[in-house]
Coordinates of C-alpha atoms in Angstrom, one line a residue:
X25 CA 0.0 0.0 0.0
X26 CA 2.9 2.3 0.7
X27 CA 4.2 2.0 -2.8
X28 CA 0.8 2.5 -4.3
X29 CA 0.2 5.7 -2.3
X30 CA 3.7 7.0 -3.1
X31 CA 3.3 6.4 -6.8
X32 CA -0.2 7.9 -6.9
X33 CA 1.3 11.0 -5.3
X34 CA 4.2 10.9 -7.8
X35 CA 1.9 10.6 -10.8
X36 CA -0.3 13.3 -9.5
X37 CA 2.8 15.4 -9.0
X38 CA 3.7 14.8 -12.6
X39 CA 0.4 16.2 -13.5
X40 CA 0.9 19.1 -11.2
X41 CA 4.1 19.7 -13.0
X42 CA 2.3 19.6 -16.3
X43 CA -0.3 22.0 -15.0
X44 CA 1.7 24.2 -12.6
X45 CA 5.3 22.9 -12.9
X46 CA 6.1 19.1 -13.0
X47 CA 7.2 16.5 -10.4
X48 CA 7.6 12.2 -10.8
X49 CA 6.8 10.2 -9.4
X50 CA 8.6 7.9 -10.3
X51 CA 7.3 8.9 -9.1
X52 CA 10.1 8.2 -10.8
X53 CA 9.3 7.2 -14.4
X54 CA 11.8 6.5 -17.1
X55 CA 12.9 8.8 -19.7
X56 CA 14.3 9.2 -23.1
X57 CA 17.9 8.5 -24.1
X58 CA 20.1 11.5 -23.5
X59 CA 21.3 11.3 -27.1
X60 CA 17.7 11.5 -28.4
X61 CA 15.7 13.8 -26.2
X62 CA 17.0 17.3 -26.8
X63 CA 15.9 17.3 -30.4
X64 CA 12.4 16.0 -29.6
X65 CA 9.6 18.4 -30.5
X66 CA 6.1 18.4 -29.2
X67 CA 3.8 19.2 -32.1
X68 CA 5.4 17.1 -34.8
X69 CA 3.7 14.0 -35.9
X70 CA 6.7 11.7 -36.2
X71 CA 5.2 8.3 -36.0
X72 CA 6.9 5.6 -38.0
X73 CA 5.4 4.5 -41.2
X74 CA 6.1 0.8 -40.9
X75 CA 2.7 0.0 -39.3
X76 CA 0.8 2.5 -41.3
X77 CA 1.8 0.9 -44.6
X78 CA -0.1 -2.3 -43.7
X79 CA -3.5 -0.7 -43.0
X80 CA -4.9 -1.1 -46.5
X81 CA -4.7 -4.8 -46.3
X82 CA -6.1 -5.4 -42.8
X83 CA -9.8 -5.2 -43.3
X84 CA -12.0 -3.8 -40.4
X85 CA -10.1 -1.7 -37.8
X86 CA -9.1 -3.7 -34.7
X87 CA -10.4 -2.3 -31.3
X88 CA -7.5 -1.7 -28.9
X89 CA -8.8 -1.8 -25.3
X90 CA -6.5 0.7 -23.4
X91 CA -6.3 0.9 -19.7
X92 CA -7.1 4.3 -18.3
X93 CA -5.8 4.8 -14.7
X94 CA -8.1 7.0 -12.7
X95 CA -7.4 8.8 -9.4
X96 CA -11.0 9.1 -8.3
X97 CA -12.0 11.1 -11.4
X98 CA -13.4 8.7 -14.0
X99 CA -15.3 10.7 -16.7
X100 CA -18.7 9.8 -17.9
X101 CA -19.1 7.2 -20.7
X102 CA -20.2 10.0 -23.0
X103 CA -17.1 12.0 -22.3
X104 CA -14.9 9.0 -22.7
X105 CA -16.5 8.3 -26.1
X106 CA -15.6 11.8 -27.2
X107 CA -12.0 11.2 -26.5
X108 CA -12.1 7.8 -28.2
X109 CA -13.6 9.4 -31.3
X110 CA -10.9 12.0 -31.4
X111 CA -8.1 9.4 -31.1
X112 CA -9.8 7.2 -33.7
X113 CA -9.5 10.0 -36.3
X114 CA -5.8 9.5 -36.1
X115 CA -5.5 5.8 -35.4
X116 CA -7.8 4.4 -38.1
X117 CA -5.9 6.0 -41.1
X118 CA -2.5 5.5 -39.4
X119 CA -2.6 1.9 -38.1
X120 CA -6.2 0.7 -38.8
X121 CA -7.4 0.5 -35.2
X122 CA -9.9 2.1 -32.9
X123 CA -9.4 2.7 -29.2
X124 CA -11.7 1.8 -26.2
X125 CA -10.7 3.3 -22.9
X126 CA -10.9 1.0 -19.9
X127 CA -10.9 2.9 -16.6
X128 CA -9.3 1.3 -13.5
X129 CA -8.5 3.0 -10.2
X130 CA -4.8 3.7 -9.9
X131 CA -4.6 2.3 -6.4
X132 CA -6.1 -1.0 -7.5
X133 CA -4.2 -1.5 -10.8
X134 CA -2.3 -4.6 -9.7
X135 CA -5.4 -6.4 -8.4
X136 CA -7.6 -5.2 -11.3
X137 CA -5.1 -6.3 -13.9
X138 CA -4.6 -9.8 -12.4
X139 CA -8.4 -10.3 -12.1
X140 CA -9.2 -9.0 -15.6
X141 CA -6.6 -11.1 -17.4
X142 CA -7.1 -14.3 -15.3
X143 CA -10.8 -14.2 -16.1
X144 CA -10.2 -13.9 -19.8
X145 CA -11.3 -10.3 -20.2
X146 CA -10.2 -8.7 -23.5
X147 CA -7.6 -6.0 -22.7
X148 CA -4.9 -5.0 -25.0
X149 CA -2.6 -2.6 -23.1
X150 CA -2.3 -2.4 -19.3
X151 CA 0.0 -0.3 -17.2
X152 CA 1.9 -1.3 -14.1
X153 CA 2.8 1.4 -11.6
X154 CA 5.8 0.7 -9.2
X155 CA 5.2 -3.1 -9.2
X156 CA 7.3 -4.0 -12.2
X157 CA 6.3 -6.8 -14.5
X158 CA 7.9 -9.8 -12.8
X159 CA 4.7 -11.0 -11.1
X160 CA 2.7 -10.6 -14.2
X161 CA 5.3 -12.7 -16.2
X162 CA 5.5 -15.3 -13.5
X163 CA 1.7 -15.7 -13.5
X164 CA 1.6 -16.0 -17.3
X165 CA -0.5 -12.9 -17.7
X166 CA 1.5 -10.8 -20.2
X167 CA 3.4 -11.6 -23.4
X168 CA 6.9 -10.6 -24.5
X169 CA 7.1 -7.8 -27.1
X170 CA 10.6 -8.4 -28.6
X171 CA 9.3 -9.6 -31.9
X172 CA 7.5 -6.3 -32.5
X173 CA 10.1 -3.8 -31.5
X174 CA 12.3 -3.7 -34.7
X175 CA 9.3 -3.7 -37.1
X176 CA 6.7 -1.6 -35.3
X177 CA 8.6 0.2 -32.5
X178 CA 10.8 2.8 -34.2
X179 CA 9.3 5.7 -32.2
X180 CA 9.5 3.8 -28.9
X181 CA 13.2 3.0 -29.5
X182 CA 13.9 6.6 -30.6
X183 CA 12.2 8.1 -27.6
X184 CA 13.3 5.7 -24.9
X185 CA 16.9 4.7 -25.9
X186 CA 18.6 3.0 -23.0
X187 CA 15.4 3.3 -20.9
X188 CA 13.8 0.6 -23.0
X189 CA 15.7 -1.9 -20.8
X190 CA 13.5 -0.9 -17.9
X191 CA 10.9 -3.4 -19.1
X192 CA 13.2 -6.3 -19.6
X193 CA 12.5 -9.4 -17.4
X194 CA 14.2 -12.8 -17.8
X195 CA 16.0 -11.4 -20.9
X196 CA 12.8 -10.5 -22.7
X197 CA 10.9 -7.2 -23.1
X198 CA 7.6 -7.3 -21.2
X199 CA 7.1 -3.6 -20.5
X200 CA 7.6 -0.2 -22.2
X201 CA 8.0 2.8 -19.9
X202 CA 6.6 6.3 -20.5
X203 CA 9.3 8.6 -21.9
X204 CA 10.6 11.2 -19.4
X205 CA 13.9 12.4 -18.0
X206 CA 16.3 9.5 -17.4
X207 CA 16.9 10.5 -13.8
X208 CA 15.4 12.7 -11.1
X209 CA 17.2 15.2 -8.9
X210 CA 16.4 14.9 -5.2
X211 CA 16.7 17.0 -2.2
X212 CA 14.8 19.5 0.0
X213 CA 12.7 22.4 -1.1
X214 CA 12.7 25.3 1.3
X215 CA 10.5 28.4 1.5
X216 CA 12.3 31.3 0.0
X217 CA 10.7 33.9 2.3
X218 CA 12.0 32.2 5.4
X219 CA 15.5 31.7 3.9
X220 CA 15.6 35.4 3.1
X221 CA 14.4 36.4 6.6
X222 CA 17.2 34.3 8.1
X223 CA 19.8 35.6 5.7
X224 CA 20.5 32.2 4.1
X225 CA 21.5 32.0 0.5
X226 CA 21.1 28.8 -1.4
X227 CA 23.3 27.8 -4.3
X228 CA 21.0 25.8 -6.5
X229 CA 23.9 24.5 -8.6
X230 CA 25.5 22.8 -5.5
X231 CA 24.9 19.3 -4.0
X232 CA 24.6 19.8 -0.2
X233 CA 25.4 17.3 2.5
X234 CA 22.9 16.3 5.2
X235 CA 25.1 18.2 7.7
X236 CA 24.9 21.3 5.6
X237 CA 21.1 21.0 5.4
X238 CA 21.0 20.6 9.2
X239 CA 23.0 23.9 9.5
X240 CA 20.5 25.6 7.3
X241 CA 17.7 24.2 9.4
X242 CA 19.3 25.5 12.6
X243 CA 19.8 29.0 11.2
X244 CA 16.2 29.3 9.9
X245 CA 14.7 27.7 13.1
X246 CA 16.4 30.4 15.2
X247 CA 14.1 32.9 13.5
X248 CA 10.9 30.9 14.0
X249 CA 8.8 29.6 17.0
X250 CA 9.7 26.0 16.2
X251 CA 7.6 23.4 18.0
X252 CA 5.0 25.9 18.9
X253 CA 2.8 25.1 15.9
X254 CA 5.6 25.7 13.4
X255 CA 7.8 22.9 12.0
X256 CA 10.7 22.6 9.7
X257 CA 9.9 19.4 7.8
X258 CA 6.6 18.5 6.1
X259 CA 5.6 15.3 4.2
X260 CA 6.8 12.9 6.9
X261 CA 3.9 10.5 7.5
X262 CA 2.9 7.0 8.4
X263 CA 4.3 5.6 5.1
X264 CA 7.5 7.6 4.8
X265 CA 10.9 6.1 3.9
X266 CA 12.5 9.5 3.2
X267 CA 16.1 8.2 2.8
X268 CA 15.4 5.9 -0.1
X269 CA 12.8 8.1 -1.6
X270 CA 14.4 11.5 -1.7
X271 CA 18.2 11.2 -1.2
X272 CA 18.7 9.6 -4.6
X273 CA 21.8 7.8 -3.4
X274 CA 20.4 4.2 -3.6
X275 CA 19.8 2.0 -6.6
X276 CA 17.3 -0.7 -5.6
X277 CA 18.0 -2.6 -8.8
X278 CA 14.4 -2.6 -10.2
X279 CA 13.0 -3.9 -6.9
X280 CA 13.0 -2.4 -3.4
X281 CA 15.3 -2.0 -0.4
X282 CA 13.9 -5.4 0.8
X283 CA 16.4 -7.0 -1.6
X284 CA 19.2 -4.6 -0.8
X285 CA 20.7 -2.1 -3.1
X286 CA 23.8 -0.3 -4.4
X287 CA 24.9 2.7 -2.3
X288 CA 25.9 5.2 -5.0
X289 CA 27.6 7.3 -2.3
X290 CA 30.3 4.6 -2.5
X291 CA 30.9 5.5 -6.2
X292 CA 29.3 4.7 -9.5
X293 CA 31.5 1.7 -9.9
X294 CA 30.3 0.0 -6.7
X295 CA 28.9 -3.4 -7.5
X296 CA 28.4 -4.8 -4.0
X297 CA 24.7 -5.1 -3.0
X298 CA 24.1 -4.5 0.7
X299 CA 21.5 -3.9 3.3
X300 CA 20.9 -0.2 2.9
X301 CA 19.6 0.1 6.5
X302 CA 22.8 -1.4 7.9
X303 CA 25.0 1.2 6.2
X304 CA 26.9 4.1 7.9
X305 CA 25.0 6.5 5.6
X306 CA 21.6 5.3 6.8
X307 CA 22.8 5.4 10.4
X308 CA 23.9 9.1 10.0
X309 CA 20.5 9.8 8.4
X310 CA 18.6 8.1 11.3
X311 CA 20.6 10.1 13.9
X312 CA 19.9 13.4 12.0
X313 CA 16.2 12.8 11.9
X314 CA 16.2 12.0 15.6
X315 CA 18.1 15.1 16.3
X316 CA 15.6 17.2 14.3
X317 CA 12.7 15.6 16.2
X318 CA 14.3 16.4 19.5
X319 CA 14.7 20.1 18.4
X320 CA 11.0 20.2 17.4
X321 CA 11.7 20.4 13.7
X322 CA 9.4 17.4 13.0
X323 CA 5.9 17.1 14.5
X324 CA 5.7 14.6 17.3
X325 CA 2.8 12.7 15.6
X326 CA 4.6 12.6 12.2
X327 CA 5.0 8.8 12.2
X328 CA 1.2 8.4 12.4
X329 CA 0.2 11.3 10.3
X330 CA -1.6 10.7 7.0
X331 CA -1.7 14.2 5.6
X332 CA -0.1 14.9 2.3
X333 CA 3.0 17.2 2.3
X334 CA 1.3 19.9 0.2
X335 CA -1.7 20.0 2.6
X336 CA 0.8 20.7 5.4
X337 CA 2.8 23.3 3.4
X338 CA -0.4 25.2 2.5
X339 CA -1.0 25.9 6.2
X340 CA 2.1 28.1 6.3
X341 CA 3.3 26.3 9.3
X342 CA 6.2 24.4 7.7
X343 CA 9.6 25.4 6.3
X344 CA 9.8 22.9 3.5
X345 CA 9.8 19.2 2.6
X346 CA 12.0 16.5 1.0
X347 CA 11.0 16.5 -2.7
X348 CA 12.2 16.2 -6.3
X349 CA 14.5 19.0 -7.2
X350 CA 14.1 18.3 -11.0
X351 CA 13.3 21.4 -13.0
X352 CA 9.7 22.4 -12.3
X353 CA 9.3 20.5 -9.0
X354 CA 9.7 23.3 -6.6
X355 CA 7.7 25.6 -8.9
X356 CA 4.9 23.2 -9.1
X357 CA 4.6 22.9 -5.3
X358 CA 4.9 26.6 -5.0
X359 CA 2.0 27.3 -7.3
X360 CA -0.1 24.7 -5.5
X361 CA 0.5 26.0 -1.9
X362 CA 1.1 29.7 -2.4
X363 CA 4.9 30.0 -1.5
X364 CA 8.1 30.3 -3.5
X365 CA 10.7 27.6 -2.8
X366 CA 14.4 27.2 -3.2
X367 CA 16.0 23.8 -4.2
X368 CA 18.6 22.3 -1.9
X369 CA 20.0 19.4 -3.9
X370 CA 21.1 16.4 -1.8
X371 CA 22.2 14.1 -4.7
X372 CA 23.2 14.5 -8.3
X373 CA 20.8 12.9 -10.8
X374 CA 21.9 9.3 -11.7
X375 CA 20.4 7.0 -14.3
X376 CA 19.0 3.8 -12.8
X377 CA 16.7 1.0 -13.8
X378 CA 13.2 2.2 -13.1
X379 CA 10.0 0.2 -13.3
X380 CA 7.7 3.0 -12.1
X381 CA 5.5 3.0 -15.2
X382 CA 5.4 0.1 -17.6
X383 CA 3.0 -0.7 -20.4
X384 CA 2.4 -4.4 -21.2
X385 CA 0.3 -6.5 -23.5
X386 CA -1.9 -9.1 -21.7
X387 CA -2.4 -12.6 -22.9
X388 CA -6.0 -11.8 -23.5
X389 CA -5.2 -9.4 -26.3
X390 CA -6.6 -10.7 -29.5
X391 CA -4.0 -8.8 -31.6
X392 CA -0.8 -8.2 -29.7
X393 CA 0.9 -6.7 -32.8
X394 CA -1.8 -4.1 -33.3
X395 CA -1.7 -3.3 -29.6
X396 CA 2.1 -2.7 -29.9
X397 CA 1.5 -0.6 -33.0
X398 CA -0.8 1.7 -31.1
X399 CA 1.6 1.9 -28.2
X400 CA 4.4 3.0 -30.6
X401 CA 2.0 5.6 -32.0
X402 CA 1.8 7.2 -28.5
X403 CA 5.5 8.0 -28.7
X404 CA 5.4 9.4 -32.3
X405 CA 2.2 11.5 -32.4
X406 CA 1.9 13.8 -29.4
X407 CA -1.6 15.0 -30.3
X408 CA -2.8 11.6 -29.1
X409 CA -0.8 12.1 -25.8
X410 CA -2.4 15.5 -25.2
X411 CA -5.9 14.1 -26.0
X412 CA -5.4 11.2 -23.6
X413 CA -4.0 13.4 -20.9
X414 CA -5.9 16.7 -21.2
X415 CA -9.0 16.1 -23.3
X416 CA -10.3 18.2 -26.2
X417 CA -9.0 21.6 -27.1
X418 CA -11.8 24.1 -26.7
X419 CA -13.7 21.9 -24.4
X420 CA -11.2 21.2 -21.6
X421 CA -8.3 23.4 -22.4
X422 CA -7.3 26.3 -24.6
X423 CA -3.9 27.3 -26.2
X424 CA -2.2 30.3 -24.7
X425 CA 1.1 30.3 -26.6
X426 CA 2.5 28.1 -29.4
X427 CA 6.1 28.5 -30.8
X428 CA 5.8 25.6 -33.2
X429 CA 7.8 23.3 -31.0
X430 CA 6.0 23.6 -27.6
X431 CA 2.8 25.2 -26.5
X432 CA 1.4 26.6 -23.3
X433 CA -2.2 25.7 -22.4
X434 CA -4.7 26.4 -19.7
X435 CA -8.2 25.3 -18.7
X436 CA -11.1 26.7 -20.6
X437 CA -12.6 29.6 -18.6
X438 CA -14.9 28.5 -15.9
X439 CA -13.5 25.0 -15.3
X440 CA -10.7 23.3 -13.5
X441 CA -9.3 19.8 -13.1
X442 CA -12.2 18.8 -10.8
X443 CA -14.9 20.1 -13.1
X444 CA -13.4 19.3 -16.5
X445 CA -15.5 16.9 -18.6
X446 CA -12.3 14.9 -19.1
X447 CA -8.9 15.0 -17.4
X448 CA -6.3 12.3 -16.6
X449 CA -4.3 12.9 -13.4
X450 CA -2.0 9.9 -14.0
X451 CA 0.9 11.0 -16.2
X452 CA 1.6 7.6 -17.9
X453 CA 1.2 8.2 -21.7
X454 CA 3.9 8.5 -24.3
X455 CA 6.5 11.2 -24.2
X456 CA 6.2 13.5 -21.2
X457 CA 8.8 15.8 -22.6
X458 CA 6.5 16.8 -25.5
X459 CA 3.2 17.2 -23.7
X460 CA 1.6 20.6 -23.7
X461 CA 2.8 22.9 -21.0
X462 CA 0.3 24.2 -18.4
X463 CA 0.2 27.7 -17.1
X464 CA 1.8 29.2 -15.1
X465 CA 4.8 27.4 -16.6
X466 CA 6.5 29.3 -19.4
X467 CA 7.0 28.1 -23.0
X468 CA 10.6 27.0 -22.3
X469 CA 9.6 24.5 -19.6
X470 CA 9.8 21.4 -21.7
X471 CA 13.1 22.6 -23.1
X472 CA 14.4 23.0 -19.6
X473 CA 13.6 19.3 -19.0
X474 CA 15.2 18.3 -22.2
X475 CA 18.3 20.2 -21.4
X476 CA 18.4 18.7 -17.9
X477 CA 18.0 15.3 -19.4
X478 CA 21.0 15.9 -21.7
X479 CA 23.1 17.1 -18.7
X480 CA 22.8 13.8 -16.8
X481 CA 26.1 12.0 -16.9
X482 CA 26.1 9.7 -13.8
X483 CA 24.8 6.2 -14.3
X484 CA 24.5 3.2 -11.9
X485 CA 26.6 0.2 -12.9
X486 CA 23.3 -1.7 -12.7
X487 CA 21.5 0.3 -15.3
X488 CA 19.4 -2.2 -17.2
X489 CA 19.4 -4.9 -14.5
X490 CA 16.3 -5.9 -12.6
X491 CA 16.2 -8.3 -9.7
X492 CA 14.0 -11.4 -10.2
X493 CA 12.2 -12.5 -7.0
X494 CA 12.4 -16.2 -7.4
X495 CA 10.2 -18.7 -5.6
X496 CA 12.9 -19.8 -3.2
X497 CA 13.2 -16.3 -1.7
X498 CA 9.8 -14.8 -2.3
X499 CA 8.6 -15.5 1.2
X500 CA 11.7 -14.0 2.7
X501 CA 11.3 -11.0 0.4
X502 CA 7.7 -10.4 1.6
X503 CA 8.8 -10.8 5.3
X504 CA 11.6 -8.3 4.9
X505 CA 9.3 -5.9 3.1
X506 CA 6.9 -6.0 6.1
X507 CA 9.8 -5.2 8.5
X508 CA 10.9 -2.3 6.3
X509 CA 7.3 -0.9 6.3
X510 CA 7.2 -1.3 10.1
X511 CA 10.3 0.6 11.0
X512 CA 11.1 3.2 8.3
X513 CA 8.3 5.7 9.1
X514 CA 9.4 5.8 12.7
X515 CA 13.0 6.5 11.8
X516 CA 12.0 9.1 9.1
X517 CA 10.0 10.9 11.8
X518 CA 12.8 10.8 14.3
X519 CA 10.4 9.2 16.7
X520 CA 12.7 6.6 18.2
X521 CA 16.3 6.8 19.5
X522 CA 18.4 5.1 16.7
X523 CA 21.0 3.9 19.2
X524 CA 18.5 1.2 20.3
X525 CA 15.9 1.3 17.5
X526 CA 18.2 0.9 14.5
X527 CA 20.0 -2.2 15.8
X528 CA 16.6 -3.8 16.5
X529 CA 15.5 -2.9 13.0
X530 CA 18.6 -4.5 11.5
X531 CA 18.2 -7.6 13.7
X532 CA 14.6 -8.0 12.5
X533 CA 15.6 -7.6 8.9
X534 CA 18.2 -10.4 9.3
X535 CA 15.7 -12.6 11.1
X536 CA 13.2 -12.1 8.2
X537 CA 15.9 -13.2 5.8
X538 CA 17.3 -10.1 4.2
X539 CA 20.8 -11.7 3.9
X540 CA 19.4 -14.6 1.9
X541 CA 17.5 -12.2 -0.4
X542 CA 20.6 -10.0 -1.0
X543 CA 22.7 -13.1 -1.7
X544 CA 20.3 -14.1 -4.5
X545 CA 20.2 -10.6 -5.8
X546 CA 24.0 -10.4 -5.9
X547 CA 24.2 -13.8 -7.7
X548 CA 21.8 -12.6 -10.4
X549 CA 23.6 -9.3 -10.7
X550 CA 27.0 -10.9 -11.1
X551 CA 25.6 -13.2 -13.7
X552 CA 24.0 -10.3 -15.5
X553 CA 27.3 -8.3 -15.5
X554 CA 29.2 -11.3 -16.7
X555 CA 26.9 -11.8 -19.7
X556 CA 27.0 -8.1 -20.8

């Protein structure tokens, strides 16, 4: 449940970024190759012609049933049909198919996908959020897509580049990620007005240490009535694992910390998988959070709190929160909560294997090739992306500015996301770097993201590797995951003394079997490296 909530927040943040200045995710989703992205343009229809050339010989159009992840906002059937009709105007002449949208609640994607496919329901494209594709493959619910990539996947290959490896499982391609930046930047976003009042200047080109962030906290806290209704850190709640979520210094190898990870603070050539929670870096983090809690920087009830960080920030009673510091992240939060924020980077962006958002073809698809052709079209024709995400121009949104490459849009007068006849909160379709830009972002917003993507040079040595949770360690993996979920919110909230709490956490992880899981992960990783 923790992952589902985190990814729902991330995907909603991506939409907030699109509307008010972007965010991830991730939850972090995958992005385009750094060699490809900068030249991508948003309003060009660049779909490959391979599939289109075959349409004349195919007879009646095939209906592609496309999953539509909802976050409590499913449009009426009438409004869904309007979107389908607009998409069909493109897809029928291009690849001889029509589209039927299949709404599923985002927080129930995993269960809904398993139920639909196992009962034989016709679905052609499903999306997995944070769960990867391993379970679906092991249950025989999705098909490999390798045979379609070279013939029908030119746009997918062009937009994803190295990130196409995110969907590989057991040496076959089972998932295609949405195209976005290849790595996120992580850190802490801090209210600019409070920094100014305390005389603190932030260098947004610098990567700060946790000790330096603590010094900033101390300086600003001295100007506030900390602990008396005002706190320094928002977004710590009953599901928080702040260290692995927002420090960006851990590669969980396509899985989670329950199977260990690579500490990238030890260098980008580190190939030793370890228990992240037993590392010196995590111990320093735990001590810092406890120190902050003792100083009143973190609310005493943070470990049991269920409020979203933006809800807390909007009250004006918080200095900032751990968040993505990717271009647009702080701006998006600021527009939503009414304050300007500065970015305090805590880790440089690094390319890692990500399985945050993956599109797959179920075994119940009656035409997997056609499903893949449509999926490829999403990466080549951005008008379809915009229609799926934002609805119809003139009905949901209007164009404010268009420079021929990117465009800025806003809602039609009198409506918002809640009242729009159609609006998709979940940012999962096609190439995020070419979507329309939402006010108050400026026309250069997507170009900032493309430039940021081109600037990413660091890469994990495990890029392209994903841990396979085999039957012999699946029970241990589940047990370790439960222990992680039990302890990490308390540590993130600084609610327990790490001198005693952290050793107990590590002991319980080992009792649950984390060392066995890590050993299997290391064995698979070593074999993967040897085969490269």
